[in-house]
Tab-separated table of C-alpha atoms in Angstrom:
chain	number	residue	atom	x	y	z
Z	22	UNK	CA	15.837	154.902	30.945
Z	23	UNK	CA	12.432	155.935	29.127
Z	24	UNK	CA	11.086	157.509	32.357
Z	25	UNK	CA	14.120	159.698	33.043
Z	26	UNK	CA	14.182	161.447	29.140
Z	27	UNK	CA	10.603	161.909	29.461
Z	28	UNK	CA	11.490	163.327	33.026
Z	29	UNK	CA	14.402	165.335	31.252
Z	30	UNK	CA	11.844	166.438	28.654
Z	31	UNK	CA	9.513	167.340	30.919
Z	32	UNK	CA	11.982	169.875	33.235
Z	33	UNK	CA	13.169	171.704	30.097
Z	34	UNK	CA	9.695	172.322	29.007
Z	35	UNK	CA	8.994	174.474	32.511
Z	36	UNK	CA	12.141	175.844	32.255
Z	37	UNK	CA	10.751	177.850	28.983
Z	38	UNK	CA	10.708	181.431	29.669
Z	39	UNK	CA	8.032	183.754	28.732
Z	40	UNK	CA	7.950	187.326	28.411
Z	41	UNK	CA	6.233	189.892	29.588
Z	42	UNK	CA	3.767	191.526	26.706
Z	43	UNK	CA	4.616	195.110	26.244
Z	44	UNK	CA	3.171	198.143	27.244
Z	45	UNK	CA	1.156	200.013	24.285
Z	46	UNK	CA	2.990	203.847	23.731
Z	47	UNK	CA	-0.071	205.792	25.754
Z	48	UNK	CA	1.211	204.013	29.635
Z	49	UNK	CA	4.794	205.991	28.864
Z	50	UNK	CA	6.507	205.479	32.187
Z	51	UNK	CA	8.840	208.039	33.308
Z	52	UNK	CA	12.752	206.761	34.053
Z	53	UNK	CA	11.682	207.230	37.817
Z	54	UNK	CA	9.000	204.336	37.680
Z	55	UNK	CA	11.555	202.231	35.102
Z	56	UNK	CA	14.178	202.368	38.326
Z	57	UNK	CA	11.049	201.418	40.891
Z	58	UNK	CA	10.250	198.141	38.529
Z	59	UNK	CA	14.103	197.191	38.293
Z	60	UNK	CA	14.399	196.960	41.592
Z	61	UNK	CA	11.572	195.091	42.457
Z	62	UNK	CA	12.000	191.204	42.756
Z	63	UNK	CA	10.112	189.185	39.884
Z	64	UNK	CA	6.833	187.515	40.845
Z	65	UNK	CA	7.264	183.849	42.287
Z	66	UNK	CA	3.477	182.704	41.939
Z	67	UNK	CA	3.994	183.202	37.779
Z	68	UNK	CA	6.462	180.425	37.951
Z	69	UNK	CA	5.357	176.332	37.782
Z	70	UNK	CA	3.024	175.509	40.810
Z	71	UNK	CA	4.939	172.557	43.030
Z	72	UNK	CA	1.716	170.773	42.152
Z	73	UNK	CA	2.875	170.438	38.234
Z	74	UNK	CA	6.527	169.616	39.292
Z	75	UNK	CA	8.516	166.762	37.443
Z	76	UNK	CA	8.629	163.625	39.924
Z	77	UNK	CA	11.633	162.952	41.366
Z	78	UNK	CA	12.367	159.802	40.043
Z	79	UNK	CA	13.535	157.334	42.932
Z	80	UNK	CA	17.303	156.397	44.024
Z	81	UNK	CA	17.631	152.381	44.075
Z	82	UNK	CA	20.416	151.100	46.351
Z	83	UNK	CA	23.745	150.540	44.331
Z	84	UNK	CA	25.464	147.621	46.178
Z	85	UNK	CA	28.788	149.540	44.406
Z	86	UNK	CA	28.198	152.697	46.155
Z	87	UNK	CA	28.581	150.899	49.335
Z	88	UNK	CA	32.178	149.054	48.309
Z	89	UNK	CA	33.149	152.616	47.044
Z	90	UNK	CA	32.295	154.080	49.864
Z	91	UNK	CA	34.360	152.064	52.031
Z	92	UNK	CA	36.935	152.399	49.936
Z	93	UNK	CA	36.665	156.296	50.052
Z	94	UNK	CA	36.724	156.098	54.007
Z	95	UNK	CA	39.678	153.928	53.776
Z	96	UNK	CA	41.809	156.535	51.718
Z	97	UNK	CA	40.658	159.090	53.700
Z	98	UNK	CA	41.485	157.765	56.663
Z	99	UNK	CA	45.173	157.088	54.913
Z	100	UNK	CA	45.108	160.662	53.625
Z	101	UNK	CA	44.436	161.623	57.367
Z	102	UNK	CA	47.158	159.662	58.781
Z	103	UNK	CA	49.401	161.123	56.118
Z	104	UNK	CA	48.377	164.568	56.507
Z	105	UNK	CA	49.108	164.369	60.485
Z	106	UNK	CA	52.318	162.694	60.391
Z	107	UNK	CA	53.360	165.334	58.211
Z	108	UNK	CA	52.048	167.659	60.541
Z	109	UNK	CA	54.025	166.064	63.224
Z	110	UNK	CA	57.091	166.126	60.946
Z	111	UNK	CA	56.679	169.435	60.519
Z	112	UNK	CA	56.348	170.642	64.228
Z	113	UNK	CA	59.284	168.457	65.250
Z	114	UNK	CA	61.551	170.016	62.298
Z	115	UNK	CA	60.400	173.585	63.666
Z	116	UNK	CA	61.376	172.800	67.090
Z	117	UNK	CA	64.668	171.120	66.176
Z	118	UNK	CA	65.556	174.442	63.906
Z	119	UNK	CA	64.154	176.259	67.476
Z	120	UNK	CA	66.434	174.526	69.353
Z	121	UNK	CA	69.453	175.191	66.632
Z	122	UNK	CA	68.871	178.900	66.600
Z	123	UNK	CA	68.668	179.271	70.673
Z	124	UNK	CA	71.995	176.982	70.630
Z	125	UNK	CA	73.852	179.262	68.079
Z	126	UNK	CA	72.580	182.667	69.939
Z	127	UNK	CA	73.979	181.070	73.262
Z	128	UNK	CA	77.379	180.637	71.390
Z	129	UNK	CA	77.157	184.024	69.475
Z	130	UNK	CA	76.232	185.843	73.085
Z	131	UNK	CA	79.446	184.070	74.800
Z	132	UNK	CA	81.936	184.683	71.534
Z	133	UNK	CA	80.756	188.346	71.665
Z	134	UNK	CA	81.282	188.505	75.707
Z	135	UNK	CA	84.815	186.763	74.930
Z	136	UNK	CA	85.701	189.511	72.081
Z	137	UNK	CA	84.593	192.218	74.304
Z	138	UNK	CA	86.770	191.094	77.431
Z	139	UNK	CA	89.545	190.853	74.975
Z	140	UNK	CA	89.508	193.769	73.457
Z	141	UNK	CA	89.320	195.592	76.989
Z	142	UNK	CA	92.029	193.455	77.938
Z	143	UNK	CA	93.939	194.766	74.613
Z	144	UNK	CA	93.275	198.478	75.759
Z	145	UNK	CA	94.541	198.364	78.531
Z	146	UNK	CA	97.510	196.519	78.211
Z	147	UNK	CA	98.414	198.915	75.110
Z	148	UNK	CA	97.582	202.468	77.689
Z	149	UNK	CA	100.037	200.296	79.976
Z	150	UNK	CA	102.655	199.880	77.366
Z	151	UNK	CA	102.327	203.827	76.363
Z	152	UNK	CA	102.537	204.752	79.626
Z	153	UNK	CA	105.811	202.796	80.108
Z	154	UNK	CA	107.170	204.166	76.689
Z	155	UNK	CA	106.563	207.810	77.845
Z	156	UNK	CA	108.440	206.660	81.181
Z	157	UNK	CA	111.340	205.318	79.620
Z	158	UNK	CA	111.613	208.544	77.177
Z	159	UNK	CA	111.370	210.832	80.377
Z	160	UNK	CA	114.014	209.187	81.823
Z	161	UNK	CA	115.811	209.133	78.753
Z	162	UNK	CA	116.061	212.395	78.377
Z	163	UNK	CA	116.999	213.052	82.447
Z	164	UNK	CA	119.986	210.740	81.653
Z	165	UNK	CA	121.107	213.041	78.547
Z	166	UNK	CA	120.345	216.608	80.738
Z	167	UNK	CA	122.659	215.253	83.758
């Protein structure tokens, strides 16, 4: 526990910025070279050399991890099953509501074939009953002439 806060201390001491002393008034830069410098990348050889770097400290094997682990492969494999069965719950409900709508065009296609052959049957047996109506009045009015 020592090792790792002087480690800690350590990291935020490189991580202390400096910066750059400023330019005395005779170097006046025009806004032209002020655009050049802000678009040029900052230095990386002014940061700490990998030499000076805080050690790493090292992992020791945490015979929890492992149980965890297994345990984490165990719900995800349950998660996984779950996730496809829905998946197959899901394709099967789209296929079934598939299946309802081709059933219910195939019945709307034959009611409207049905509606049209009886409303051609309608017209025609009306123009049939006209034409015997105008018959009957012609010879209606024969019978009153003789």
């Amino acid at each position: 526990m020592g090792e790792e806060e002087l480690v800690k201390a350590e990291s935020e001491a490189s991580l202390v910025v400096t910066t750059p002393p400023k330019e005395s008034p005779a170097e006046e830069k025009t806004p032209y070279h002020d655009l050049f410098e802000k678009a040029l990348v900052p230095n990386p050889t002014k940061e700490v050399p990998p030499s000076k770097s805080p050690p790493t400290p090292e992992k020791v094997a945490d015979p929890g991890v492992e149980k965890r682990s297994i345990l984490d492969a165990i719900d995800r494999d349950a998660a996984l099953a779950k996730v496809e069965n829905e998946k197959k719950s899901a394709l099967i409900k789209a296929w079934e509501d598939n299946e309802k709508t081709k059933a219910d065009n195939k019945a709307y296609k034959k009611l409207s074939t049905i509606e049209a052959w009886e409303n051609t049957k309608r017209a025609s047996v009306e123009a049939q009953l006209s034409r015997l109506r105008k018959r009957l009045k012609r010879r209606r009015q024969n019978m009153q002439r003789i």
